[in-house]
Coordinates of C-alpha atoms in Angstrom, one line a residue:
X1436 CA 8.5 -52.2 82.5
X1437 CA 5.3 -51.6 80.7
X1438 CA 3.7 -48.2 80.6
X1439 CA 0.9 -49.1 82.9
X1440 CA 3.4 -50.4 85.4
X1441 CA 5.4 -47.2 85.3
X1442 CA 2.2 -45.2 85.8
X1443 CA 1.3 -47.3 88.8
X1444 CA 4.7 -46.7 90.4
X1445 CA 4.6 -43.0 89.7
X1446 CA 1.1 -42.7 91.2
X1447 CA 2.2 -44.6 94.4
X1448 CA 5.3 -42.4 94.7
X1449 CA 3.2 -39.2 94.3
X1450 CA 0.7 -40.4 96.9
X1451 CA 3.4 -41.2 99.4
X1452 CA 5.1 -37.9 98.8
X1453 CA 1.8 -36.1 99.1
X1454 CA 1.3 -37.6 102.6
X1455 CA 4.7 -36.4 103.7
X1456 CA 4.1 -32.7 102.9
X1457 CA 3.9 -31.2 106.4
X1458 CA 2.0 -28.1 105.4
X1459 CA -0.1 -28.4 102.3
X1460 CA -0.8 -24.7 102.1
X1461 CA 2.9 -23.7 101.6
X1462 CA 3.8 -25.1 98.2
X1463 CA 4.5 -23.4 94.9
X1464 CA 1.8 -23.2 92.3
X1465 CA 3.8 -25.5 89.9
X1466 CA 4.0 -28.2 92.6
X1467 CA 0.3 -27.9 93.3
X1468 CA -0.5 -28.3 89.6
X1469 CA 1.7 -31.4 89.3
X1470 CA -0.1 -33.1 92.2
X1471 CA -3.4 -31.9 90.8
X1472 CA -2.9 -33.9 87.7
X1473 CA -3.1 -37.0 89.8
X1474 CA -6.1 -35.9 91.8
X1475 CA -4.0 -34.9 94.9
X1476 CA -5.0 -31.4 95.9
X1477 CA -2.7 -28.9 97.6
X1478 CA -3.6 -25.2 98.2
X1479 CA -0.8 -23.0 96.7
X1480 CA 1.0 -20.4 98.8
X1481 CA -0.5 -16.9 98.5
X1482 CA 2.2 -14.5 97.4
X1483 CA 2.4 -10.8 96.9
X1484 CA 4.5 -9.0 94.2
X1485 CA 6.4 -5.9 95.0
X1486 CA 8.2 -3.6 92.6
X1487 CA 11.1 -1.4 93.6
X1488 CA 12.8 1.3 91.5
X1489 CA 16.5 0.7 91.4
X1490 CA 19.1 3.0 89.9
X1491 CA 22.9 3.6 89.8
X1492 CA 23.9 6.7 91.7
X1493 CA 27.1 8.5 91.1
X1494 CA 29.6 9.1 93.9
X1495 CA 30.3 12.4 95.5
X1496 CA 32.7 14.9 94.0
X1497 CA 36.3 13.8 94.5
X1498 CA 35.3 10.1 94.8
X1499 CA 35.3 7.2 92.4
X1500 CA 32.7 4.4 92.3
X1501 CA 33.9 0.9 91.4
X1502 CA 31.1 -1.4 90.4
X1503 CA 32.1 -5.1 90.1
X1504 CA 30.3 -8.3 89.4
X1505 CA 31.1 -12.0 88.9
X1506 CA 29.4 -14.6 86.8
X1507 CA 29.6 -18.4 86.8
X1508 CA 27.8 -20.7 84.4
X1509 CA 27.0 -23.8 86.5
X1510 CA 28.3 -22.6 89.9
X1511 CA 30.9 -23.9 89.8
X1512 CA 31.5 -23.6 86.0
X1513 CA 33.0 -21.3 83.5
X1514 CA 33.3 -18.0 85.2
X1515 CA 34.3 -14.4 84.7
X1516 CA 34.3 -11.0 86.3
X1517 CA 33.9 -7.4 85.3
X1518 CA 33.9 -4.0 86.7
X1519 CA 33.8 -0.3 85.8
X1520 CA 35.2 2.8 87.6
X1521 CA 33.3 6.1 87.2
X1522 CA 33.6 9.6 88.6
X1523 CA 30.9 11.9 90.1
X1524 CA 29.6 12.8 86.6
X1525 CA 29.4 9.2 85.5
X1526 CA 32.4 9.4 83.1
X1527 CA 34.4 6.2 82.8
X1528 CA 38.0 6.0 83.8
X1529 CA 38.4 2.3 83.0
X1530 CA 36.4 -0.9 82.7
X1531 CA 37.5 -4.5 82.6
X1532 CA 36.3 -8.1 81.9
X1533 CA 38.3 -11.2 82.8
X1534 CA 37.9 -14.9 82.4
X1535 CA 38.5 -17.0 85.6
X1536 CA 38.1 -20.6 84.3
X1537 CA 36.1 -22.9 86.6
X1538 CA 35.0 -21.0 89.7
X1539 CA 31.9 -20.5 91.9
X1540 CA 29.9 -17.2 91.9
X1541 CA 31.4 -16.1 95.2
X1542 CA 35.0 -16.7 94.1
X1543 CA 34.4 -15.0 90.7
X1544 CA 32.9 -12.0 92.5
X1545 CA 35.9 -11.8 94.9
X1546 CA 38.3 -12.1 92.0
X1547 CA 36.5 -9.2 90.2
X1548 CA 36.9 -7.0 93.3
X1549 CA 40.6 -7.9 93.5
X1550 CA 41.2 -7.1 89.8
X1551 CA 39.3 -3.8 90.0
X1552 CA 41.4 -2.7 93.1
X1553 CA 44.6 -3.8 91.3
X1554 CA 43.7 -1.5 88.4
X1555 CA 43.0 1.3 90.8
X1556 CA 46.4 0.7 92.5
X1557 CA 48.2 0.8 89.2
X1558 CA 46.7 4.3 88.5
X1559 CA 47.1 5.4 92.2
X1560 CA 43.4 6.0 92.7
X1561 CA 42.0 6.4 96.2
X1562 CA 38.6 7.5 97.7
X1563 CA 36.9 4.5 96.1
X1564 CA 33.3 3.7 96.7
X1565 CA 33.1 -0.1 96.1
X1566 CA 29.7 -1.4 95.0
X1567 CA 28.8 -5.0 94.5
X1568 CA 25.6 -7.0 94.3
X1569 CA 27.0 -9.8 96.4
X1570 CA 25.6 -9.3 99.9
X1571 CA 27.9 -12.0 101.2
X1572 CA 31.1 -10.3 100.1
X1573 CA 29.8 -6.8 101.1
X1574 CA 29.2 -8.1 104.7
X1575 CA 32.6 -9.7 104.8
X1576 CA 34.4 -6.5 103.6
X1577 CA 32.5 -4.4 106.1
X1578 CA 33.5 -6.8 108.9
X1579 CA 37.1 -7.2 107.6
X1580 CA 36.7 -10.9 108.1
X1581 CA 36.8 -13.8 105.6
X1582 CA 35.4 -17.2 106.9
X1583 CA 35.8 -18.9 103.5
X1584 CA 39.2 -20.7 103.2
X1585 CA 38.8 -20.9 99.4
X1586 CA 39.1 -17.1 99.3
X1587 CA 42.2 -16.9 101.5
X1588 CA 44.7 -15.8 98.9
X1589 CA 42.2 -13.5 97.1
X1590 CA 41.2 -12.0 100.4
X1591 CA 44.8 -11.2 101.2
X1592 CA 45.2 -9.3 97.9
X1593 CA 41.9 -7.4 98.6
X1594 CA 43.0 -6.4 102.1
X1595 CA 46.3 -5.1 100.8
X1596 CA 44.2 -2.5 98.8
X1597 CA 41.6 -2.0 101.5
X1598 CA 42.9 1.4 102.5
X1599 CA 41.9 2.8 99.1
X1600 CA 38.2 2.1 99.8
X1601 CA 36.3 4.7 101.7
X1602 CA 32.8 3.2 101.4
X1603 CA 31.4 -0.3 100.7
X1604 CA 27.8 -0.5 99.4
X1605 CA 25.5 -3.2 98.3
X1606 CA 23.5 -2.8 95.2
X1607 CA 20.8 -5.0 93.6
X1608 CA 21.6 -6.7 90.4
X1609 CA 19.2 -4.4 88.5
X1610 CA 21.4 -1.4 89.6
X1611 CA 24.7 -3.1 88.6
X1612 CA 23.9 -4.0 85.0
X1613 CA 27.1 -2.6 83.4
X1614 CA 29.4 -4.7 85.6
X1615 CA 27.1 -7.7 85.1
X1616 CA 27.4 -7.3 81.3
X1617 CA 31.2 -7.0 81.6
X1618 CA 31.3 -10.2 83.7
X1619 CA 29.2 -12.1 81.2
X1620 CA 31.5 -10.8 78.4
X1621 CA 34.5 -12.2 80.3
X1622 CA 32.9 -15.7 80.3
X1623 CA 32.1 -15.5 76.6
X1624 CA 35.3 -14.0 75.4
X1625 CA 37.6 -16.2 77.6
X1626 CA 40.2 -13.4 77.8
X1627 CA 41.3 -10.5 79.9
X1628 CA 40.4 -7.0 78.5
X1629 CA 40.7 -3.5 79.9
X1630 CA 38.7 -0.7 78.3
X1631 CA 39.8 2.9 78.6
X1632 CA 36.8 4.4 76.7
X1633 CA 33.1 3.4 76.9
X1634 CA 32.9 3.1 73.1
X1635 CA 35.3 0.2 73.4
X1636 CA 33.1 -1.8 75.7
X1637 CA 30.8 -4.6 74.6
X1638 CA 27.5 -3.5 73.2
X1639 CA 25.5 -4.7 76.2
X1640 CA 27.8 -2.9 78.6
X1641 CA 27.7 0.3 76.5
X1642 CA 23.9 0.3 76.6
X1643 CA 23.7 -0.3 80.4
X1644 CA 26.3 2.4 81.0
X1645 CA 24.3 5.0 79.1
X1646 CA 21.1 4.2 81.0
X1647 CA 22.9 4.2 84.4
X1648 CA 24.6 7.5 83.6
X1649 CA 21.3 9.1 82.7
X1650 CA 19.8 7.9 86.0
X1651 CA 17.1 5.8 84.3
X1652 CA 15.9 3.3 86.9
X1653 CA 15.3 -0.4 86.5
X1654 CA 12.5 -2.3 88.1
X1655 CA 13.2 -5.0 90.7
X1656 CA 10.3 -7.4 90.9
X1657 CA 10.2 -9.6 94.0
X1658 CA 7.6 -12.2 95.1
X1659 CA 7.2 -13.1 98.8
X1660 CA 4.7 -15.4 100.6
X1661 CA 1.8 -13.6 102.1
X1662 CA 1.9 -13.3 105.9
X1663 CA -0.6 -15.4 107.8
X1664 CA -2.9 -12.6 109.0
X1665 CA -4.1 -9.4 107.3
X1666 CA -2.5 -7.4 110.1
X1667 CA 0.9 -8.9 109.5
X1668 CA 0.4 -8.3 105.7
X1669 CA -0.3 -4.5 106.3
X1670 CA 2.8 -4.2 108.6
X1671 CA 5.1 -5.9 106.1
X1672 CA 3.7 -3.7 103.3
X1673 CA 4.4 -0.5 105.3
X1674 CA 7.9 -1.6 106.2
X1675 CA 8.8 -2.5 102.6
X1676 CA 8.2 1.0 101.2
X1677 CA 7.5 -0.5 97.8
X1678 CA 4.5 -0.7 95.5
X1679 CA 2.3 -3.8 95.6
X1680 CA 0.9 -4.7 92.2
X1681 CA -0.8 -8.0 93.0
X1682 CA -1.0 -11.3 94.8

């Protein structure tokens, strides 16, 4: 096809797509700009940006906090998991990074939880505070129910160690950066490694561990569509308890 013919077909497709958009006020800015190049105008969605301070908090005296995370490049793709166990002063007892081959994010996260609990079982550690940034798995663990058949065998291993866990908490990714760095290292290294000292961990994990132990917060930036009316906007802002820095 000639270039002019291709342009004509693209224009016809864009016009037909534009007519099918049900609400032309709820599109992202990039979509609006793409249509605007062809003279098809769409009003972008108004958004507000919120900033939340997120930090790692140590467990109570006599407890251990196990932070875990999974990573998958492609979902499914090359995946790995990592975790770190620390006491109430932030001192490390052990950390690990594993390679899981081709898995999804959820499966990699579940395998990281299993591997972390296995290491705790080997060292006879109880009173564990399990912390993960996977809301799906945290909700499943709190309900003691696994609806995903792909996790059946992994879930059975986790339930065998369930009695060692006293508390299950959800943490944002910004407050789980050491485990995230260890999971990424597992994908890159393609091997299983257990670290007994923080100096032995990968550089990225060492830096994240230092910041978390010092209690230095990270900023979580989140953008959400603006409510329809100013009154709804004010209610949402008050409930969020965060700082609004713009629209």
